[in-house]
Amino acid sequence: MVRRPASNSRRAPALLLLLIAAAGASATRAAAQPAASLARHVPADVTLFVELGGDADLLIPLTDAHVWSTLAELAGQPASADDAAEWRRRVNHTLLMEPDEAIRLLFSRGVAFIAGDGPAPESALLCRLAPGTTLLELATRWQARPIPFADKAAVYQLRNGIGLGAFDDRMIFGDPGPESTLFPALLRSIADEPVESLADDEQYRSLLRRVPDRPDGVLFTRLAPRPAPRADTQSTTTAPAEVRTAAAIPPRPLPALRGVTDLPGPFRGSTSVLLALHRKAEILQFTAVGDAPAQPRREDDADAARLIERLPERTLLAWGGVLDHTALLRAADSLPAQNLIRVAVGTQAQPLGRLTAALTGSTAVAIGTVPARDGAPAPALPAAAVLLRARDAQAAEDELTRFLQSLVSVYNLLSLRAGLPLLEASSDLTIAGSAAHAIDFTPLAQSTLGEAYGRIELTWARDDDVLIVASHADWLRQILEARKGRRADLSRVTRLGQRPPSPASETLIVAHLGPIADLCADWLTHFEQAQPQVLREDYWRIRQPGPPRLGINVAQPPEQRRLEVVSLERGAAAAGLVRPGDWIVGAEGRRFSTAQPVAEFREAITQRRNSRRVELLVERSGVMTPVSIHVEFLDPVSVLRRLRALGTIAQRVVYHDDRPDGAGPRGFLTVELRASRARLFSFQEPPAVVPAAPDDR
């Protein structure tokens, strides 16, 4: 017996809603009344709930293949543009209509994305029938087959194994399979059975009370098991009933942040987080609240706003926060023994210790652009800088200089054996009136990246109590000029939201998504004309940093042509799809045929048909099940295309947290929608600046 394929693609019909919440492009024009909230028809123990009102036309841009796949990645669902095309095909095949029509028909009165947790994560869609539409009409159009169900709701089977449940004007789409727990729970909830709802959950209600009234959309997620409801907080409208709780569900990260080690700033330690969306014309304002206890802060750490606001206005991406520099040094010990960074850190432990002692935790990272090398037929180049607030800026600068000079010496010694270009010692120069130092990495950069990528210098300088380290001298010049008031800075952009960052803001993020998209479009055009081979996936197939890791530990019994799954590594790509005790009997469409299935397994992974997934044939309890496992695949061109697509929706994004409001942390996320294709600024025309001093480079 062969069961239908097991894959986390079961989330695909619902991913669009999480993407909406992540991109902020799904704001509605009319706020939903609390009484009309779909939270009243959702079980209390769900781990993710995203509710949005009508105005379905705003959702259409998110069906773009690259937007869809980008936000799917953030949702913990690895995807490619081909997967998006497959999703559109499945929607068309299942509902016999294009996704655009389905969105307008099904989401016009609001929609909710619901996710549960457990051994096999589940998700579902909840929406209301459009005015003038009947369930019978839709079921007939979709060629739905009725499924017997003992309770009040009507249940149907659609194509591709999708289940449809309906009661009154409410519909759910999900997995009707026998292993599903979320779908039957939702069937009972939409039929108004006596089941505790999310709207009655104390965690949800307490967070909702801390955000502005009448939100246009809500995202609520649990990051830890739901506490059992107290008797004194039980809703009087909920009859006693057996309620499935999340007590057995292990803590997990927010799905949209899966793979990220921690939440920003004061949200660390939260067991639940809620984002409320309000729209004002082209500005989408999100208020985020969590339930983490208040955390003590050092005064010198709450400095993100001062560092970010004085960056150049044309900064593409900026992050300001607090870093534990000592912990970063300890992390170098986990690198391979011959790694250059580990060798340098190990031999320079004392200077680095003095460097970290001279710094506070306040740190900023800024990404901008610099012109390509003179005469090079290439768009503007990305450039990076790190800004470090110092207790003793002079000592920090001196120790950094000693460390980098030592690093060059170690590199030159190792490069003799490897045949790499030698680097010269650091040089002194003046940039924007400030004394600076530089190490020229141009020989090494051009030997690996080509001449088009121009002059790359690691350049650093001190400005007041801030140590600035930049990848390019031109980018350091722009930063210094902005800090000295000689060019426009980011202060106006950081005040885009409902309230400006406060001195207590621990984390501040500014992203110019529109200009980032424009720069990506320039590079894609350049590659099409100058290096078309890099646009093909097979170009990157042989340039991966290593083979994909499934995280499956197997054992091979003697004389058997199959592999037993012994255990799964933490965070394994196969988690939830393969279990200990399963037998892997084949891969990539072929059963193992020799007495060395391990070698066949490795060969199948190397020669897999799809770069982003591995197909296995798994035997479990005598049943053969095809399993599709998504794997990491480095494709820079795909990143460029995704960023270009995102920048067609949003122009700017600003996030900052604030002092806790007494009940827990809070933060503010502002998204400015992109109103036109016109560019916010040009990368080829430098902004006007005060003439530089004669001795400046």
XYZ file of C-alpha atoms in Angstrom:
697
model
C 0.000 0.000 0.000
C 1.315 3.428 -0.934
C 0.065 6.455 0.974
C -0.109 9.944 -0.489
C 3.190 11.850 -0.252
C 4.167 13.222 3.143
C 5.469 16.744 2.827
C 5.261 20.043 4.579
C 3.603 21.305 1.385
C 0.338 20.652 3.219
C 0.744 24.253 4.424
C 0.773 25.633 0.890
C -2.961 26.462 0.594
C -2.711 28.547 3.772
C 0.700 30.149 3.454
C -0.647 33.195 1.661
C -2.129 34.564 4.848
C 1.058 34.309 6.845
C 2.788 36.015 3.980
C 0.287 38.839 4.145
C 1.041 39.391 7.790
C 4.781 39.234 7.170
C 4.724 41.686 4.252
C 2.091 43.995 5.641
C 0.438 44.301 2.246
C -2.907 42.964 3.349
C -4.260 45.866 5.341
C -7.962 46.488 5.123
C -9.860 49.715 4.756
C -12.554 48.929 7.320
C -11.704 47.744 10.805
C -13.289 44.486 11.874
C -15.656 44.603 14.822
C -14.508 42.416 17.745
C -17.806 40.540 17.695
C -17.203 39.572 14.068
C -13.725 38.222 14.714
C -13.083 34.735 13.413
C -11.190 34.073 16.658
C -14.574 33.079 18.096
C -14.638 30.104 15.743
C -11.084 28.880 16.382
C -9.987 26.467 19.144
C -8.084 28.114 21.967
C -5.006 25.899 21.683
C -3.843 26.909 18.193
C -0.219 28.025 17.915
C -0.660 30.589 15.137
C -3.655 32.735 14.226
C -3.592 35.415 11.512
C -6.847 37.272 10.855
C -7.377 39.863 8.129
C -10.419 41.752 6.947
C -11.739 42.082 3.413
C -10.394 44.237 0.551
C -9.083 41.161 -1.180
C -7.567 43.121 -4.085
C -4.677 44.074 -1.803
C -3.717 40.404 -1.576
C -3.270 39.887 -5.310
C 0.377 41.165 -5.456
C 1.377 38.429 -3.031
C 0.590 35.783 -5.633
C 3.712 36.878 -7.533
C 5.958 33.813 -7.708
C 8.998 35.419 -6.084
C 7.007 37.222 -3.389
C 5.164 34.010 -2.583
C 8.337 31.927 -2.354
C 10.213 34.566 -0.329
C 7.580 34.837 2.348
C 7.081 31.084 2.293
C 10.714 30.777 3.340
C 10.047 33.126 6.260
C 7.054 30.995 7.171
C 9.272 27.940 7.547
C 8.142 26.510 4.180
C 11.143 26.384 1.810
C 9.945 27.215 -1.672
C 11.089 28.335 -5.074
C 9.472 30.153 -7.965
C 8.709 26.737 -9.458
C 6.888 25.818 -6.238
C 4.823 28.978 -6.574
C 3.877 27.985 -10.102
C 2.940 24.551 -8.803
C 0.850 26.184 -6.061
C -1.048 28.229 -8.651
C -1.625 25.082 -10.686
C -2.961 23.215 -7.655
C -5.285 26.061 -6.708
C -6.585 26.097 -10.263
C -6.988 22.311 -10.300
C -8.610 22.177 -6.847
C -11.016 25.131 -7.107
C -11.299 25.286 -10.910
C -10.433 29.001 -10.820
C -7.358 31.182 -10.896
C -5.847 32.230 -7.524
C -6.827 35.878 -8.156
C -10.483 34.926 -8.523
C -10.304 32.577 -5.534
C -8.888 35.360 -3.334
C -11.624 37.804 -4.340
C -14.349 35.206 -3.858
C -13.208 33.636 -0.599
C -11.450 36.470 1.228
C -13.855 39.364 0.593
C -15.391 39.073 4.092
C -12.215 38.337 5.978
C -10.006 35.319 6.341
C -7.906 33.624 8.998
C -4.842 31.402 8.788
C -4.642 28.896 11.639
C -1.757 26.583 12.502
C -1.498 23.851 15.094
C 1.570 22.074 16.329
C 2.644 18.592 17.210
C 4.457 15.689 15.551
C 3.070 16.763 12.159
C 2.353 20.528 11.995
C -1.035 21.357 10.489
C -2.633 24.476 9.070
C -6.014 25.536 7.776
C -7.914 28.474 6.268
C -11.098 29.907 7.729
C -13.250 32.353 5.767
C -16.851 33.431 5.168
C -19.082 32.957 2.162
C -19.205 35.964 -0.118
C -22.539 37.790 -0.360
C -24.839 36.233 -2.946
C -22.901 32.948 -2.928
C -24.188 29.648 -1.571
C -22.265 26.608 -0.407
C -24.193 24.440 -2.861
C -23.063 26.611 -5.780
C -19.416 26.409 -4.725
C -19.538 22.677 -4.003
C -21.047 22.080 -7.433
C -18.482 24.273 -9.180
C -15.603 22.615 -7.309
C -16.972 19.112 -7.966
C -16.802 18.482 -4.218
C -17.642 15.029 -2.839
C -19.578 14.899 0.477
C -17.844 13.138 3.392
C -19.950 11.658 6.222
C -19.508 13.640 9.451
C -21.415 13.038 12.670
C -21.544 16.628 13.879
C -23.360 19.711 12.564
C -20.936 20.917 9.887
C -21.084 19.787 6.280
C -17.823 18.255 5.056
C -16.587 17.766 1.501
C -13.534 16.334 -0.243
C -12.026 18.557 -2.929
C -9.391 17.651 -5.469
C -5.790 17.142 -4.317
C -6.952 15.816 -0.952
C -8.135 19.204 0.365
C -11.000 19.107 2.850
C -13.822 21.670 2.966
C -15.974 22.130 6.052
C -18.906 24.530 6.236
C -21.530 25.708 8.725
C -23.783 28.714 8.307
C -21.614 31.250 6.388
C -18.272 29.914 7.625
C -15.910 27.660 5.631
C -12.641 25.953 6.465
C -10.042 24.416 4.166
C -7.590 21.894 5.584
C -6.405 18.311 5.793
C -9.296 15.877 6.337
C -6.983 12.873 6.758
C -7.304 10.459 9.682
C -4.152 11.804 11.371
C -5.418 15.381 11.363
C -6.444 16.952 14.685
C -6.781 20.597 13.639
C -9.397 20.072 10.914
C -11.962 18.214 13.087
C -11.371 20.697 15.926
C -12.193 23.548 13.563
C -15.292 21.742 12.348
C -16.610 21.707 15.889
C -15.636 25.348 16.435
C -17.313 26.767 13.328
C -20.499 24.878 14.262
C -20.597 26.802 17.561
C -20.155 23.682 19.646
C -19.150 24.179 23.314
C -15.415 24.313 22.712
C -13.216 26.968 24.295
C -12.368 29.495 21.582
C -9.286 31.612 21.037
C -11.395 34.725 21.673
C -11.880 33.451 25.262
C -8.203 32.579 25.784
C -6.671 34.733 28.507
C -3.252 34.980 26.802
C -4.835 36.199 23.588
C -7.223 38.598 25.312
C -4.559 40.125 27.560
C -2.287 40.895 24.581
C -5.193 42.246 22.518
C -6.049 44.709 25.299
C -2.567 46.277 25.017
C -2.822 47.325 21.348
C -4.915 50.147 19.811
C -8.608 49.447 19.290
C -10.200 48.248 16.062
C -7.208 46.627 14.352
C -7.405 45.883 10.642
C -5.517 42.631 11.143
C -4.084 40.494 13.925
C -1.241 37.981 14.135
C -1.043 35.910 17.330
C 1.486 33.154 17.967
C 2.462 30.968 20.884
C 6.152 30.316 21.400
C 5.624 27.886 24.280
C 2.869 25.479 25.383
C -0.405 27.093 26.296
C -1.016 27.210 30.051
C -4.110 25.394 31.261
C -7.027 27.839 31.629
C -7.870 28.853 35.196
C -11.352 28.143 36.501
C -11.860 31.795 37.483
C -11.129 33.021 33.950
C -13.296 30.455 32.128
C -15.764 32.238 29.846
C -19.359 32.146 31.040
C -20.423 31.542 27.456
C -18.421 28.349 27.162
C -20.033 25.189 28.429
C -17.821 22.651 30.226
C -16.236 20.373 27.675
C -13.102 18.409 27.107
C -10.616 20.869 25.622
C -7.507 19.769 23.753
C -4.665 21.797 25.262
C -1.120 22.392 24.104
C 0.418 20.895 27.229
C 2.110 18.171 25.222
C 3.425 20.535 22.557
C 7.131 21.368 22.933
C 8.206 25.022 22.758
C 9.014 26.159 19.231
C 9.970 29.419 17.535
C 7.511 31.657 15.765
C 6.905 29.984 12.358
C 7.797 33.169 10.504
C 11.092 33.302 12.402
C 11.998 29.631 12.249
C 15.774 29.365 11.995
C 16.306 32.671 13.807
C 17.904 32.125 17.182
C 15.959 34.724 19.150
C 13.346 37.447 19.058
C 14.440 41.090 18.977
C 15.339 42.960 22.135
C 12.849 42.897 24.985
C 10.678 40.210 23.335
C 13.198 37.547 24.313
C 11.568 35.127 26.698
C 8.008 35.781 25.518
C 5.696 32.766 25.476
C 3.247 34.541 23.165
C 3.378 37.541 20.818
C 0.621 39.533 19.111
C 0.857 42.011 16.223
C -2.043 44.361 15.495
C -2.277 46.140 12.144
C -3.753 49.602 11.514
C -3.698 51.331 8.134
C -3.448 55.024 7.301
C -3.437 55.470 3.519
C -0.157 53.960 2.260
C 1.247 53.495 5.776
C 0.737 50.177 7.564
C 1.368 50.367 11.289
C 1.904 47.249 13.365
C 1.971 47.266 17.152
C 3.724 44.230 18.634
C 3.278 43.123 22.246
C 4.683 40.164 24.151
C 4.430 38.680 27.618
C 8.123 38.468 28.544
C 9.045 39.899 31.951
C 10.810 43.241 31.995
C 14.576 42.918 31.573
C 17.191 45.170 33.160
C 19.172 47.288 30.703
C 22.423 49.143 30.959
C 22.108 52.778 29.960
C 24.932 52.508 27.446
C 23.157 49.641 25.652
C 19.949 51.537 24.816
C 21.580 53.469 21.996
C 20.165 52.110 18.733
C 18.366 55.316 17.747
C 21.423 57.567 18.086
C 23.553 55.255 15.941
C 20.978 54.659 13.193
C 19.551 58.179 12.826
C 22.938 59.647 11.868
C 23.571 57.197 9.034
C 23.284 58.411 5.407
C 19.707 58.799 4.162
C 20.529 56.447 1.285
C 21.402 53.572 3.568
C 19.690 50.492 2.139
C 19.494 48.463 5.343
C 20.402 49.323 8.921
C 20.175 47.405 12.179
C 20.947 48.781 15.601
C 20.988 46.683 18.739
C 23.081 45.163 21.496
C 25.796 42.578 20.906
C 27.746 40.539 23.433
C 31.235 40.891 21.934
C 32.743 38.438 24.421
C 30.263 35.765 23.320
C 31.211 36.405 19.683
C 34.857 35.733 20.502
C 33.912 32.494 22.242
C 31.989 31.466 19.120
C 35.271 31.494 17.160
C 36.293 28.377 19.089
C 33.619 26.413 17.244
C 35.194 27.113 13.837
C 37.447 24.531 12.157
C 40.946 24.379 13.593
C 42.572 25.762 10.425
C 40.049 28.568 9.953
C 41.794 31.924 9.552
C 39.454 33.687 11.991
C 39.923 31.039 14.674
C 43.693 31.146 14.246
C 43.740 34.937 14.442
C 41.450 35.064 17.483
C 43.462 32.373 19.236
C 46.779 34.130 18.696
C 45.406 37.565 19.579
C 43.329 36.764 22.626
C 44.805 39.531 24.766
C 44.442 42.423 22.238
C 40.891 41.278 21.469
C 40.115 41.129 25.170
C 41.298 44.719 25.534
C 39.251 45.689 22.464
C 36.010 44.231 23.823
C 36.683 45.852 27.202
C 36.843 49.244 25.463
C 33.455 48.734 23.736
C 29.875 48.897 24.961
C 27.296 46.475 23.628
C 25.682 49.160 21.467
C 26.232 48.197 17.814
C 24.877 49.088 14.384
C 25.266 47.459 10.972
C 24.673 49.531 7.831
C 24.452 48.413 4.193
C 24.811 51.016 1.444
C 26.294 51.301 -2.024
C 29.494 52.539 -3.641
C 30.226 53.093 -7.343
C 31.762 50.256 -9.309
C 35.389 50.583 -10.361
C 35.956 53.379 -12.859
C 35.084 52.110 -16.323
C 33.637 48.818 -15.049
C 30.319 47.988 -16.751
C 28.580 47.076 -13.489
C 25.870 48.607 -11.270
C 26.567 50.094 -7.861
C 28.203 47.701 -5.401
C 26.843 46.878 -1.955
C 29.015 48.033 0.943
C 28.809 47.228 4.650
C 29.854 48.967 7.845
C 29.770 48.213 11.565
C 29.466 51.031 14.099
C 30.603 50.291 17.658
C 29.916 52.594 20.589
C 33.043 52.691 22.787
C 33.783 53.509 26.392
C 37.307 54.432 25.300
C 37.230 55.089 21.555
C 40.977 55.734 21.232
C 41.837 52.461 22.970
C 39.316 50.589 20.832
C 40.794 52.043 17.630
C 44.363 51.184 18.669
C 43.509 47.604 19.627
C 41.523 47.046 16.417
C 44.466 48.324 14.355
C 46.881 45.953 16.112
C 44.546 43.004 15.625
C 43.972 43.643 11.900
C 47.684 44.115 11.263
C 48.297 40.789 12.962
C 45.517 39.214 10.889
C 47.237 40.362 7.689
C 50.498 38.805 8.875
C 48.806 35.473 9.595
C 47.023 35.560 6.237
C 50.220 36.300 4.304
C 51.938 33.392 6.006
C 49.135 30.999 5.059
C 48.734 32.452 1.558
C 52.266 31.436 0.606
C 51.186 27.817 0.906
C 47.811 28.363 -0.769
C 49.133 30.481 -3.624
C 46.878 33.459 -2.839
C 47.817 37.128 -3.388
C 49.704 38.829 -0.573
C 48.228 41.804 1.280
C 50.042 44.968 2.255
C 50.114 46.359 5.780
C 47.537 48.936 6.826
C 47.931 52.511 5.612
C 46.897 55.825 7.154
C 44.678 58.303 5.318
C 42.162 61.094 5.892
C 38.472 60.672 5.051
C 35.909 63.446 5.536
C 38.306 65.238 7.865
C 38.855 62.217 10.118
C 42.005 60.168 10.509
C 41.397 56.688 9.103
C 43.220 53.426 8.404
C 42.810 50.955 5.560
C 43.908 47.502 4.416
C 43.634 46.984 0.670
C 41.903 43.681 -0.156
C 41.671 44.481 -3.863
C 44.201 41.796 -5.003
C 42.344 39.079 -3.092
C 38.879 40.320 -4.100
C 39.718 40.553 -7.788
C 41.299 37.097 -7.809
C 38.033 35.584 -6.558
C 35.265 37.980 -7.656
C 36.704 39.547 -10.799
C 37.858 43.043 -11.682
C 34.331 44.434 -12.052
C 33.891 44.514 -8.292
C 36.452 47.246 -7.955
C 38.567 48.378 -5.072
C 37.728 46.779 -1.736
C 39.370 48.244 1.314
C 38.677 47.405 4.919
C 38.649 50.928 6.321
C 38.131 52.152 9.878
C 38.008 55.459 11.696
C 36.885 56.978 14.981
C 34.199 59.655 15.199
C 33.503 60.949 18.696
C 32.897 57.832 20.802
C 32.012 55.582 17.841
C 34.421 53.242 16.039
C 33.366 52.682 12.416
C 34.638 49.760 10.309
C 33.600 49.737 6.630
C 34.170 47.441 3.676
C 34.844 50.395 1.336
C 36.455 53.791 1.839
C 33.643 55.471 -0.121
C 31.026 54.036 2.229
C 32.990 55.177 5.271
C 33.160 58.647 3.700
C 29.359 58.748 3.289
C 28.822 57.687 6.907
C 31.253 60.242 8.285
C 29.757 63.031 6.184
C 26.257 62.170 7.431
C 27.447 62.106 11.036
C 29.081 65.520 10.551
C 25.906 66.998 9.025
C 27.355 67.264 5.519
C 24.679 65.097 3.885
C 21.113 64.026 4.669
C 20.739 61.340 7.317
C 18.141 58.734 8.316
C 16.501 60.737 11.097
C 13.463 61.596 8.967
C 12.977 57.991 7.866
C 13.135 56.607 11.416
C 10.172 58.845 12.296
C 7.993 57.293 9.619
C 5.863 55.324 12.089
C 3.192 56.068 14.644
C 5.813 57.190 17.148
C 9.551 57.897 16.825
C 12.156 55.653 18.436
C 12.862 56.569 22.026
C 16.283 56.695 23.705
C 15.271 53.422 25.373
C 14.855 51.568 22.049
C 17.158 48.566 22.169
C 16.524 47.484 18.574
C 15.980 49.696 15.517
C 15.763 48.429 11.934
C 15.384 50.494 8.757
C 15.014 48.841 5.333
C 14.619 50.696 2.034
C 12.928 47.792 0.223
C 12.115 49.869 -2.859
C 15.731 50.953 -3.530
C 16.965 47.453 -2.650
C 14.620 46.094 -5.328
C 15.865 48.688 -7.826
C 19.490 47.729 -7.170
C 18.640 44.035 -7.563
C 16.907 44.807 -10.864
C 20.046 46.603 -12.073
C 22.193 43.584 -11.222
C 19.814 41.117 -12.875
C 19.895 43.204 -16.038
C 23.704 43.336 -15.849
C 23.961 39.548 -15.481
C 21.568 38.983 -18.402
C 23.830 41.059 -20.602
C 27.305 40.238 -19.279
C 27.130 36.855 -17.480
C 23.941 35.011 -18.464
C 25.320 31.718 -17.164
C 24.930 32.832 -13.527
C 21.158 33.078 -14.018
C 20.885 29.313 -14.432
C 20.340 27.117 -11.393
C 22.881 24.531 -12.571
C 25.586 27.222 -12.318
C 25.077 27.305 -8.552
C 24.430 23.563 -8.220
C 28.170 22.863 -8.358
C 29.059 25.896 -6.232
C 27.294 24.983 -2.990
C 29.246 25.281 0.283
C 28.595 21.597 0.994
C 26.162 18.711 0.477
C 22.633 19.155 1.863
C 22.017 17.815 5.360
C 18.792 15.966 6.081
C 19.595 15.471 9.760
C 18.751 11.751 9.625
C 20.943 9.252 11.482
C 20.570 5.778 9.978
C 21.785 2.251 10.555
C 22.249 -0.453 7.935
C 21.265 -3.961 9.024
C 23.489 -6.675 7.539
C 22.535 -7.933 4.107
C 19.530 -5.594 3.774
C 18.813 -3.114 1.029
C 17.270 -0.521 3.275
C 18.261 1.872 6.073
C 16.711 2.149 9.516
C 16.112 5.650 10.890
C 17.774 5.669 14.314
C 17.340 9.326 15.295
C 16.924 12.843 13.955
C 19.229 15.747 14.705
C 17.770 18.775 16.428
C 16.190 21.097 13.876
C 16.579 18.489 11.142
C 15.112 19.216 7.719
C 13.328 15.848 7.951
C 11.701 16.586 11.312
C 7.995 15.763 11.262
C 8.337 13.842 8.002
C 10.565 10.937 9.030
C 10.476 9.218 12.428
C 12.848 6.935 14.324
C 11.916 3.380 13.437
C 11.067 4.216 9.814
C 12.845 2.380 7.004
C 14.272 4.293 4.041
C 13.991 1.929 1.088
C 14.777 4.288 -1.780
C 15.437 7.823 -2.939
C 14.778 9.995 -5.981
C 12.289 7.597 -7.518
C 14.432 4.431 -7.231
C 14.522 1.716 -4.605
C 17.911 0.730 -3.238
C 19.132 -2.227 -5.302
C 22.525 -3.122 -3.827
C 23.906 -4.270 -0.498
C 25.319 -0.761 0.040
C 22.258 1.464 0.425
C 24.274 4.165 2.233
C 26.307 4.789 -0.913
C 23.157 4.751 -3.036
C 21.524 7.197 -0.612
C 24.427 9.645 -0.845
C 24.538 9.375 -4.623
C 20.804 10.029 -4.871
C 21.143 13.173 -2.748
C 24.026 14.435 -4.888
C 22.180 13.738 -8.150
C 18.712 14.794 -6.919
C 16.369 16.049 -9.604
C 15.254 19.147 -7.687
C 17.960 21.261 -6.098
C 15.724 22.293 -3.202
C 14.271 18.947 -2.145
C 15.145 15.299 -1.680
C 12.548 12.625 -2.434
C 12.595 9.510 -0.232
C 10.565 6.316 -0.186
C 9.869 5.478 3.454
C 8.316 2.326 4.889
C 6.341 2.790 8.104
C 4.277 0.000 9.647
C 4.226 -1.821 6.336
C 3.034 1.219 4.371
C 5.203 2.806 1.670
C 5.102 6.613 1.817
C 6.851 9.032 -0.561
C 8.441 11.791 1.521
C 9.605 15.142 0.146
C 12.215 16.929 2.275
C 13.201 20.517 1.547
C 16.921 21.255 1.812
C 19.007 24.415 1.839
C 20.202 25.604 -1.562
C 22.339 28.696 -2.061
C 21.175 30.612 -5.129
C 22.155 34.324 -5.048
C 20.224 35.063 -8.222
C 17.047 33.760 -6.627
C 17.685 36.115 -3.693
C 17.986 39.052 -6.099
C 14.699 38.142 -7.773
C 12.886 37.794 -4.474
C 14.136 41.115 -3.152
C 13.139 42.760 -6.424
C 9.622 41.344 -6.055
C 9.257 42.449 -2.421
C 10.346 45.969 -3.303
C 7.466 46.319 -5.749
C 5.088 46.100 -2.755
C 6.833 48.025 0.028
C 9.014 51.131 -0.212
C 10.297 51.376 3.370
C 10.120 49.341 6.572
C 10.987 50.667 10.035
C 10.900 48.694 13.290
C 11.826 49.682 16.830
C 10.989 48.447 20.290
C 10.264 50.590 23.318
C 10.208 50.484 27.069
C 7.769 47.815 28.371
C 4.316 49.249 29.098
C 4.156 47.521 32.473
C 2.539 44.323 31.214
C 5.385 43.329 28.903
C 7.462 44.377 25.899
C 6.143 46.255 22.912
C 7.449 47.247 19.501
C 6.332 49.202 16.460
C 6.658 48.105 12.832
C 5.809 50.538 10.024
C 5.538 49.583 6.346
C 5.221 52.230 3.648
C 3.622 50.721 0.557
C 5.204 51.525 -2.784
C 2.824 53.774 -4.675
C 4.675 53.880 -8.011
C 7.554 52.394 -9.960
C 9.500 55.662 -9.752
C 12.842 55.235 -8.000
C 13.309 56.770 -4.576
C 16.896 57.636 -5.445
C 19.511 56.876 -8.084
C 22.634 54.851 -7.427
C 24.607 56.439 -10.240
C 24.148 60.070 -9.278
C 25.932 60.898 -6.027
C 24.072 63.297 -3.715
C 25.371 66.828 -3.340
C 27.804 67.221 -0.456
C 29.926 69.935 1.004
C 33.271 69.990 -0.897
C 35.800 67.726 0.772
C 38.972 69.047 2.338
C 41.976 69.066 -0.036
C 43.713 66.255 1.825
C 40.667 63.978 1.645
C 40.719 60.964 -0.608
